[in-house]
PDB file of C-alpha atoms in Angstrom:
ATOM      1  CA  UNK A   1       0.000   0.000   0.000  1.00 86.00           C
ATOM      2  CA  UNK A   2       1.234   2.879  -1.316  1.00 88.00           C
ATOM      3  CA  UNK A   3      -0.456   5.863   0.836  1.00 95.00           C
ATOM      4  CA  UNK A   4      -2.124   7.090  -2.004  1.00 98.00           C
ATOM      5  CA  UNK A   5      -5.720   6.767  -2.111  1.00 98.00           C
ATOM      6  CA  UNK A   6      -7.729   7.575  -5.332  1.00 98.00           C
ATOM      7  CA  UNK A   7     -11.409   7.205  -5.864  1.00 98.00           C
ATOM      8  CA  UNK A   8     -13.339   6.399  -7.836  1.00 98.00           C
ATOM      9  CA  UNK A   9     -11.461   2.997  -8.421  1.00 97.00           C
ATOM     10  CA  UNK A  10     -13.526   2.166 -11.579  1.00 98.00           C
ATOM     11  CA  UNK A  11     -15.923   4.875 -13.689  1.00 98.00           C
ATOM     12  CA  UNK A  12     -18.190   4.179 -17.104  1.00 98.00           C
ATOM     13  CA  UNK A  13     -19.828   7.390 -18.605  1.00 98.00           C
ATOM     14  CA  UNK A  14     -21.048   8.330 -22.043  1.00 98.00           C
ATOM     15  CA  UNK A  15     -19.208  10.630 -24.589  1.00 98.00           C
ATOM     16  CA  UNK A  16     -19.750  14.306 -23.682  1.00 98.00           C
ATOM     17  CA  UNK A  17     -20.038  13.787 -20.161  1.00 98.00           C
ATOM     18  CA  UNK A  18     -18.032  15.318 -17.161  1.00 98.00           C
ATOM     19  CA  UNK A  19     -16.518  13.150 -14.209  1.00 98.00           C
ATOM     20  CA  UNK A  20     -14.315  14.075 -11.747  1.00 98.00           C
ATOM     21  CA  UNK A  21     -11.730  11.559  -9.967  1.00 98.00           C
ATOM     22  CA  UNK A  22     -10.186  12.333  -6.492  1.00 98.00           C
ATOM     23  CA  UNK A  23      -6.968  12.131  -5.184  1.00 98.00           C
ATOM     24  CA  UNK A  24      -5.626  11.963  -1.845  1.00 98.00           C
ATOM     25  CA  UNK A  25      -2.060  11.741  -0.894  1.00 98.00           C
ATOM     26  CA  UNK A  26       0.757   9.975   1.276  1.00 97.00           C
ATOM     27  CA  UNK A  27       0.606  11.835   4.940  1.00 96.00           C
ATOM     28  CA  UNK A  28       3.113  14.289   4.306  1.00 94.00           C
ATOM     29  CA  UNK A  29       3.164  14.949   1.136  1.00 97.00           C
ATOM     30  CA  UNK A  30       2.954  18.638  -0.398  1.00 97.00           C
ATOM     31  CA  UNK A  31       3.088  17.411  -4.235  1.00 98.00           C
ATOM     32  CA  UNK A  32       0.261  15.715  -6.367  1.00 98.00           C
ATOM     33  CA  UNK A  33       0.831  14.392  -9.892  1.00 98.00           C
ATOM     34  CA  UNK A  34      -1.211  13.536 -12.394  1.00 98.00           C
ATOM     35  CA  UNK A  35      -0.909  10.910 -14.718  1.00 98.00           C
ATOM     36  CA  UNK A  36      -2.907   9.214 -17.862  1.00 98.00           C
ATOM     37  CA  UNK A  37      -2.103   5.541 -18.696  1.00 97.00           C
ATOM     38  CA  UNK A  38      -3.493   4.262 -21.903  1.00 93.00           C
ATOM     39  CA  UNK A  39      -2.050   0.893 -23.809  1.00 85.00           C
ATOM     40  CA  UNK A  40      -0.899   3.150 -27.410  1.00 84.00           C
ATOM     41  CA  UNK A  41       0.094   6.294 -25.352  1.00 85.00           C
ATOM     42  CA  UNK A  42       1.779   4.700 -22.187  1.00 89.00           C
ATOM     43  CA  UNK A  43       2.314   6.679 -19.159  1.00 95.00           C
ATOM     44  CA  UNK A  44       1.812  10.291 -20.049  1.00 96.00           C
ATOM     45  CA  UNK A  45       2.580  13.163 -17.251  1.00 96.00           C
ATOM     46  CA  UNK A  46      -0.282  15.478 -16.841  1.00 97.00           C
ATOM     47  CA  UNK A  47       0.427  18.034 -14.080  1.00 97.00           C
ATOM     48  CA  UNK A  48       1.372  18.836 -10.919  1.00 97.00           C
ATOM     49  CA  UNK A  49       0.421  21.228  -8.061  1.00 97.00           C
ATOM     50  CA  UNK A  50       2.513  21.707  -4.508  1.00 97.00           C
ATOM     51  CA  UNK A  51       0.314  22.950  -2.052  1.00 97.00           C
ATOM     52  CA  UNK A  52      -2.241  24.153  -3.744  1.00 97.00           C
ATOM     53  CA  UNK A  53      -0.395  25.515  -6.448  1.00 97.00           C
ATOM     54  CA  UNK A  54      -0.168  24.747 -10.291  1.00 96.00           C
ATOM     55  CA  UNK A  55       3.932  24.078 -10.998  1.00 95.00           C
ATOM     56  CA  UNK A  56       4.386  21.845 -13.812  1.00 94.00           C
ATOM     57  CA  UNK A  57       2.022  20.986 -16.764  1.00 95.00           C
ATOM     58  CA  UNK A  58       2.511  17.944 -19.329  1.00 94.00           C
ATOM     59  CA  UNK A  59       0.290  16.655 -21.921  1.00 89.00           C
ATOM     60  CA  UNK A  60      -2.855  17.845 -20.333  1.00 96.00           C
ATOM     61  CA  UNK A  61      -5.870  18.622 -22.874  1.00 96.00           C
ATOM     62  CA  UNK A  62      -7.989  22.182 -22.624  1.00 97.00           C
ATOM     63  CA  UNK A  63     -10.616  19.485 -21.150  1.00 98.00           C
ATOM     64  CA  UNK A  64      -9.387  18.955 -18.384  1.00 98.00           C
ATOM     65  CA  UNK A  65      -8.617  20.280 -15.193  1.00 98.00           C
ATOM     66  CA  UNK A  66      -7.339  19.777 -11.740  1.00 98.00           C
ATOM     67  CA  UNK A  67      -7.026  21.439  -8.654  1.00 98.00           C
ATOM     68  CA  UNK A  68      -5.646  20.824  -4.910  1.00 98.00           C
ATOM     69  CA  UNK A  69      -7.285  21.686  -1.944  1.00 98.00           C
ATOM     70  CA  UNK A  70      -6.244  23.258   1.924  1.00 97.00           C
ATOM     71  CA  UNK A  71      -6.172  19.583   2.987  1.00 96.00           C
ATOM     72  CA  UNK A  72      -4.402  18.601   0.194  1.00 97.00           C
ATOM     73  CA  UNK A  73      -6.328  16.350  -1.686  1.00 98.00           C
ATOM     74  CA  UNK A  74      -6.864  16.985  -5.254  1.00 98.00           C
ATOM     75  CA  UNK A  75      -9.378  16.572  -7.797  1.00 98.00           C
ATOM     76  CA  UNK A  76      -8.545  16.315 -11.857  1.00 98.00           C
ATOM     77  CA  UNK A  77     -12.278  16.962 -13.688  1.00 98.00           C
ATOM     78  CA  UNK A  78     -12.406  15.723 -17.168  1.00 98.00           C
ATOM     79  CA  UNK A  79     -15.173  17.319 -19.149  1.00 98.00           C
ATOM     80  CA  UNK A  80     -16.749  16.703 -22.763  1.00 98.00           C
ATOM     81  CA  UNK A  81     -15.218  13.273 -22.438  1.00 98.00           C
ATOM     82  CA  UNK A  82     -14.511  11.400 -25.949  1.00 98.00           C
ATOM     83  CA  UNK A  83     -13.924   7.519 -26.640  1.00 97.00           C
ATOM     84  CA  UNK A  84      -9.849   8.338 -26.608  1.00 96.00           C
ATOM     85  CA  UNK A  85     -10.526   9.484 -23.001  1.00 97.00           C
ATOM     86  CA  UNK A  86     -10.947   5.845 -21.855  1.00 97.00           C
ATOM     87  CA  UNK A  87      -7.697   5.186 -19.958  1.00 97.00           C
ATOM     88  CA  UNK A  88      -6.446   4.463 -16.097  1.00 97.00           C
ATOM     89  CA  UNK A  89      -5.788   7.738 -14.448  1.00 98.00           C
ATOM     90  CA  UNK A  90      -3.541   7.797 -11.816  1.00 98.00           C
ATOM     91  CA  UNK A  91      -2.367   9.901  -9.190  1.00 98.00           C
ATOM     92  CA  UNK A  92       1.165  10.018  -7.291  1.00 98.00           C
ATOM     93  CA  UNK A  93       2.540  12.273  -4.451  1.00 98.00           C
ATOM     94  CA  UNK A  94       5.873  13.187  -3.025  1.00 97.00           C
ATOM     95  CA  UNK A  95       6.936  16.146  -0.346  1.00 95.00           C
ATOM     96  CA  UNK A  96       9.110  18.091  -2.944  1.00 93.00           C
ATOM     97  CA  UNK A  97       7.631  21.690  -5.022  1.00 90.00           C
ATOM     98  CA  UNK A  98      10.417  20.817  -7.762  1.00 89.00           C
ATOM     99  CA  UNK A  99       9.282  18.316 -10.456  1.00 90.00           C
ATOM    100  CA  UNK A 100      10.150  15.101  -9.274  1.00 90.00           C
ATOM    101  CA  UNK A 101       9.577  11.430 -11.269  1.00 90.00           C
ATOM    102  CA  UNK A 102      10.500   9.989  -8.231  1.00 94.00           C
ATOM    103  CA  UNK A 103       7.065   9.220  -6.189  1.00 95.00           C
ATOM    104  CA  UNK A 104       4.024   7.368  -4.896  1.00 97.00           C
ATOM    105  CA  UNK A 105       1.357   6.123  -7.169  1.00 97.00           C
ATOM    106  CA  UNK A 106      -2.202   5.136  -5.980  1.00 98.00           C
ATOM    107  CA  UNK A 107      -3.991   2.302  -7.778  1.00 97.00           C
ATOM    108  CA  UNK A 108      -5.629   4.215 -10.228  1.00 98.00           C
ATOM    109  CA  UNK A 109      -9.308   5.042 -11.534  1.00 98.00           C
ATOM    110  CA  UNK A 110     -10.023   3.378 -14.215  1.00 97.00           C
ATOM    111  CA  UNK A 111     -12.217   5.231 -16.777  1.00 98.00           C
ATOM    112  CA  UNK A 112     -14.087   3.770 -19.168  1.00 98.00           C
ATOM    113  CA  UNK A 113     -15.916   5.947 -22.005  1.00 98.00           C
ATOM    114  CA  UNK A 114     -18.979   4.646 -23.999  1.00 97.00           C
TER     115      UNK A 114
ATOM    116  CA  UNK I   1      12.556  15.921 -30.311  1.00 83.00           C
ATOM    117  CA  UNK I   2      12.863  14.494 -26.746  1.00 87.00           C
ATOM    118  CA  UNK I   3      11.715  10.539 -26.706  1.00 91.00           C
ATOM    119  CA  UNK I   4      12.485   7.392 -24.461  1.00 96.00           C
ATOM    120  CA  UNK I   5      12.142   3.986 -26.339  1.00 97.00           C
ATOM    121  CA  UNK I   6      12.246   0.779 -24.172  1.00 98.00           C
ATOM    122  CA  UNK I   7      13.171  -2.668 -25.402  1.00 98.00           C
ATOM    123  CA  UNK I   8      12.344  -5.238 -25.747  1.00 98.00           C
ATOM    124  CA  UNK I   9       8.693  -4.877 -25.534  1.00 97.00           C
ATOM    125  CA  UNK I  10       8.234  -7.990 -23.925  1.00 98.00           C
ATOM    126  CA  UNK I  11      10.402 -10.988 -22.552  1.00 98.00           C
ATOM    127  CA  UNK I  12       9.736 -14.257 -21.464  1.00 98.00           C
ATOM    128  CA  UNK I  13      12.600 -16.108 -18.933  1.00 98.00           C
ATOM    129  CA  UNK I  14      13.204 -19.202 -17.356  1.00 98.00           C
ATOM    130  CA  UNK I  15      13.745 -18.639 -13.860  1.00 98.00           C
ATOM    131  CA  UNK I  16      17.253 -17.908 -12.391  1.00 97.00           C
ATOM    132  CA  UNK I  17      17.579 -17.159 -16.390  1.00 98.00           C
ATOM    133  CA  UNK I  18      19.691 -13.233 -15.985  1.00 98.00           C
ATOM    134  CA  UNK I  19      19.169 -10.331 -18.987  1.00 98.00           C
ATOM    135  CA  UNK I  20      18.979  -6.896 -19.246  1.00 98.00           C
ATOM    136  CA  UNK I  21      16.164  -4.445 -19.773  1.00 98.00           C
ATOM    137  CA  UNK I  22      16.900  -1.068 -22.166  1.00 98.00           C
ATOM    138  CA  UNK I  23      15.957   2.095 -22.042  1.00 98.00           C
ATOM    139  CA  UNK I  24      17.156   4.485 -24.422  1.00 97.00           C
ATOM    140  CA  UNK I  25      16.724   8.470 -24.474  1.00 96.00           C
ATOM    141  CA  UNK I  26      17.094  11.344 -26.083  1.00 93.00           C
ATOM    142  CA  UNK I  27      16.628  14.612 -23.977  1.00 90.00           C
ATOM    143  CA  UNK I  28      18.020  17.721 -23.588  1.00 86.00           C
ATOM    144  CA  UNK I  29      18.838  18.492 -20.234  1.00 87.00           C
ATOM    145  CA  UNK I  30      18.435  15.535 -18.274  1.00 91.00           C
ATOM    146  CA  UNK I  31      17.406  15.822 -14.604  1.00 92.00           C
ATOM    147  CA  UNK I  32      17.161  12.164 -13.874  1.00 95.00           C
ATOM    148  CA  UNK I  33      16.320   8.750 -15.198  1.00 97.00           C
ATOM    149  CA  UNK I  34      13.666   6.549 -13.439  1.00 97.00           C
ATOM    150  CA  UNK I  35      13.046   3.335 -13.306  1.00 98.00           C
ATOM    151  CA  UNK I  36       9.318   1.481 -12.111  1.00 98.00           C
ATOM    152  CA  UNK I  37       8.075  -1.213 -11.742  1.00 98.00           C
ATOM    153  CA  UNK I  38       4.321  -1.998 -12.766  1.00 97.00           C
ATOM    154  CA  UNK I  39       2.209  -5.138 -11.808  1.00 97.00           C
ATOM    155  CA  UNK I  40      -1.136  -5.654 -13.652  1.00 93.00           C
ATOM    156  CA  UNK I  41      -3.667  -3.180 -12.042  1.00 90.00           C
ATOM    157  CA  UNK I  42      -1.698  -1.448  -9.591  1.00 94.00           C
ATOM    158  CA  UNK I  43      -0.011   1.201 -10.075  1.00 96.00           C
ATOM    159  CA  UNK I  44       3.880   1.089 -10.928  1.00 97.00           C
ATOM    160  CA  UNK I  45       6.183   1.025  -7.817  1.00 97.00           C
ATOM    161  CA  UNK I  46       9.917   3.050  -7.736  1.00 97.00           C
ATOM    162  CA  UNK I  47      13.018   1.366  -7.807  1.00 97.00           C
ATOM    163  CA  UNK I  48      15.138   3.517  -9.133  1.00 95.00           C
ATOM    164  CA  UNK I  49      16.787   7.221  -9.841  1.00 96.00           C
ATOM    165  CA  UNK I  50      19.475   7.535 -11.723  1.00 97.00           C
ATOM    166  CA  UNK I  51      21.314  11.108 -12.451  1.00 94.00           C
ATOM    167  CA  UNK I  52      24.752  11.247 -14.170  1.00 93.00           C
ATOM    168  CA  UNK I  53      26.430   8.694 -16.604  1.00 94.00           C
ATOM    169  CA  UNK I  54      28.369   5.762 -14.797  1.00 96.00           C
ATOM    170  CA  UNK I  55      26.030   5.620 -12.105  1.00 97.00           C
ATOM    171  CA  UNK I  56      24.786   2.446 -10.826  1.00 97.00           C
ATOM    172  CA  UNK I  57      21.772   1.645  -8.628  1.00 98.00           C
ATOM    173  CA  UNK I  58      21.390  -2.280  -7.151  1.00 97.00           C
ATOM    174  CA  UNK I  59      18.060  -3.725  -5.012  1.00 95.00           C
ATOM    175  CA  UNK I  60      18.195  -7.550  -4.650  1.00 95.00           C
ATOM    176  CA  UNK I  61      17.994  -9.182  -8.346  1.00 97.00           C
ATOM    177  CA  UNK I  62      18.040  -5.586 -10.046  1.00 98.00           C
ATOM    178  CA  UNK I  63      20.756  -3.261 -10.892  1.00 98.00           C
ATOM    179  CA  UNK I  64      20.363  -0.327 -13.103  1.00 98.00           C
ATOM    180  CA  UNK I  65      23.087   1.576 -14.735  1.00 98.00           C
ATOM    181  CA  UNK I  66      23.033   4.821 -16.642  1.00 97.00           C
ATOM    182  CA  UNK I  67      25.216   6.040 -19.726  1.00 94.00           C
ATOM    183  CA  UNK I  68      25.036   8.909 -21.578  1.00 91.00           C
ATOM    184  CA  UNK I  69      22.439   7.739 -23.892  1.00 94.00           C
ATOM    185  CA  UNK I  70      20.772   4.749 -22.226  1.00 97.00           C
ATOM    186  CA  UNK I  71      20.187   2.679 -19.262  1.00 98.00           C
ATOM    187  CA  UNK I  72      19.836  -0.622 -18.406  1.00 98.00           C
ATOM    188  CA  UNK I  73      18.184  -2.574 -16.136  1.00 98.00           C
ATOM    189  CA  UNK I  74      19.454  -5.701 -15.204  1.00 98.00           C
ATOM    190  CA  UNK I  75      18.077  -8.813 -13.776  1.00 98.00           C
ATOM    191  CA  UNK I  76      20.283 -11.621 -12.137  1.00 98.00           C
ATOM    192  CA  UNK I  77      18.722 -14.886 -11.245  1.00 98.00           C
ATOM    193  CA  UNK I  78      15.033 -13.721 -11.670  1.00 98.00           C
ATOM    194  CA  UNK I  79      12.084 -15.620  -9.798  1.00 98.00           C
ATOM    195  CA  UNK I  80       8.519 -15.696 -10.582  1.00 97.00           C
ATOM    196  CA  UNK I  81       7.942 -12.788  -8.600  1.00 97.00           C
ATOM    197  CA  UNK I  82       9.884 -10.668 -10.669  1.00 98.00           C
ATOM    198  CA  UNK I  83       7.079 -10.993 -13.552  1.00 98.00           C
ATOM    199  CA  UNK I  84       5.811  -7.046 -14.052  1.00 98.00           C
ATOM    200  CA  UNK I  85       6.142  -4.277 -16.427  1.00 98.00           C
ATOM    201  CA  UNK I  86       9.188  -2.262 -15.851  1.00 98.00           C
ATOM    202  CA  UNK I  87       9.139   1.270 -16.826  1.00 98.00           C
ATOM    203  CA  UNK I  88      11.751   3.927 -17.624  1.00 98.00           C
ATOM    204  CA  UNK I  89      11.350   7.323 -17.242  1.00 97.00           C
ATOM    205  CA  UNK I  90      13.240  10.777 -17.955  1.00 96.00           C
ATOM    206  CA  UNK I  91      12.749  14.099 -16.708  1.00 93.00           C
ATOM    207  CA  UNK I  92      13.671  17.376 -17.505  1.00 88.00           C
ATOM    208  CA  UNK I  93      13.300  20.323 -15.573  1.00 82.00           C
ATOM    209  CA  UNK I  94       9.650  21.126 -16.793  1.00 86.00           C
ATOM    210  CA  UNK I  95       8.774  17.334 -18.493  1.00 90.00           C
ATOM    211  CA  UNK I  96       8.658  14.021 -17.459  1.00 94.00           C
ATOM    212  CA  UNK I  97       8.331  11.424 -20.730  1.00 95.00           C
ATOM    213  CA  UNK I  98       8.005   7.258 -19.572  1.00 96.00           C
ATOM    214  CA  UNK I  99       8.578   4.806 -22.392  1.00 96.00           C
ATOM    215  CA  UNK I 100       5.920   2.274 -22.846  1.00 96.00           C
ATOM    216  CA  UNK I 101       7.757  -0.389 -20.928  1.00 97.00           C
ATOM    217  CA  UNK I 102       8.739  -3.978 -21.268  1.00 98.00           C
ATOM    218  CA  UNK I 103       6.728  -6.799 -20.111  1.00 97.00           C
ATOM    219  CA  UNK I 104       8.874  -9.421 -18.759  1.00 98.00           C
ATOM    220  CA  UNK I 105       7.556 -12.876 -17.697  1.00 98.00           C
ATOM    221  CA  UNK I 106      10.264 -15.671 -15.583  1.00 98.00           C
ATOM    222  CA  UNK I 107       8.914 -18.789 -16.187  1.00 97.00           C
ATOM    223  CA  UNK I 108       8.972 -21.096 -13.398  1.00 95.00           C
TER     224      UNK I 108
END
C-alpha cells in the first residue's frame, strides 16, 4: 500500500459527459501528480500542483482540469469526455515543489468511455 | 525531439535465467532517469533514480546503470515474482516522458 488513495477505483460514462476523480495523498506529502495511462500512449505526465499551487504541466488537454485543496487532496475533472478518453488515471505524491519522477502512485481510476 | 524507447517490448525467462532491460533516451537536459516497476492493475512502484552517466543503482535481483544515452536494467537470477512491467522514465526540468515499458515474464 502505497499511501495514495484515489477514488473512484472504476468509472463508465457516455461521450460528452463530465466526471471528476479524487486524489488523496501519502501523509506528508505537499506534491500531487497527475498521470494518464493508456495501452498506445503509455504513461503520459499530466500536471502537478505543490500545495495548492499549479507548478508543472505535461500533456494535459484544454478538457481537463485539476485542482488541490487546503487539505491537500486533489481533484482532476475531465469534461466533454470522448472515446480516446478511456484510460487508467492515476495519481502520485511526493513532499518536494520541484518536479520530481520519483514518487508514490495510488492504484488508479479506471475510466471507461462509452 | 525528446523521446524514451524501451526494449524489448516484452520478454519471457526461465527462472534464475539473468538479462537486461533497455531504455534508451534522447533529452536535452536531463534531470534524472527513473526506473518502475508496474504489476497488472496497480499502479507502478519506484526502484530507481538515476542522475549522471556511470552511475549504478542495485536492489536484490536488479541493478540499473546509466550512460550517456541509455540505461539498463538488469536482472540476475530472476524468480517468478519478478514478472511485471518495468518502466523507464526521464525528466527534464519542466517534463517528465516514460517509455511504454517492457513486459517481462520468468517462467517457473
Amino acid at each position: 500500500d502505497s499511501g495514495v488513495t484515489q477514488t473512484p477505483k472504476h468509472l463508465i460514462t457516455a461521450t460528452g459527459q463530465r466526471v471528476t476523480l479524487r486524489c488523496s495523498p501519502r501523509s506528508g506529502d505537499l506534491s500531487v501528480y497527475w498521470y494518464q495511462q493508456s495501452l498506445d500512449q503509455g504513461l503520459q505526465f499530466l500536471i502537478q500542483y505543490y500545495n495548492g499551487e499549479e507548478r508543472a504541466k505535461g500533456n494535459i488537454l484544454e478538457r481537463f482540469s485539476a485542482q488541490q485543496f487546503p487539505d491537500l487532496h486533489s481533484e482532476l475533472n475531465l469534461s466533454s469526455l470522448e472515446l480516446g478518453d478511456s484510460a487508467l488515471y492515476f495519481c502520485a505524491s511526493n513532499p518536494w515543489g520541484n518536479l520530481n519522477t520519483e514518487a508514490f502512485f495510488g492504484q488508479g481510476t479506471r475510466l471507461t468511455v462509452v | 525531439e525528446d523521446q524514451v524507447t524501451q526494449s524489448p517490448e516484452a520478454l519471457r525467462l526461465q527462472e534464475g535465467e539473468s538479462s537486461s532491460l533497455n531504455c534508451s533516451y534522447t533529452v536535452s537536459g536531463l534531470r534524472g532517469l527513473f526506473w518502475y516497476r508496474q504489476d497488472p492493475g496497480k499502479g507502478p512502484e519506484f526502484l530507481f533514480t538515476l542522475y549522471s552517466a556511470g552511475e549504478e543503482k542495485e536492489k536484490e535481483r536488479l541493478k540499473a546503470t546509466l550512460t550517456k544515452k541509455e540505461s539498463f536494467l538488469h536482472i540476475t537470477a530472476p524468480k517468478p515474482e519478478d514478472s511485471a512491467t518495468y518502466l523507464c522514465a526521464v525528466q527534464r526540468d519542466d517534463k517528465i516522458i516514460f517509455g511504454k515499458g517492457t513486459r517481462l515474464h520468468i517462467l517457473p
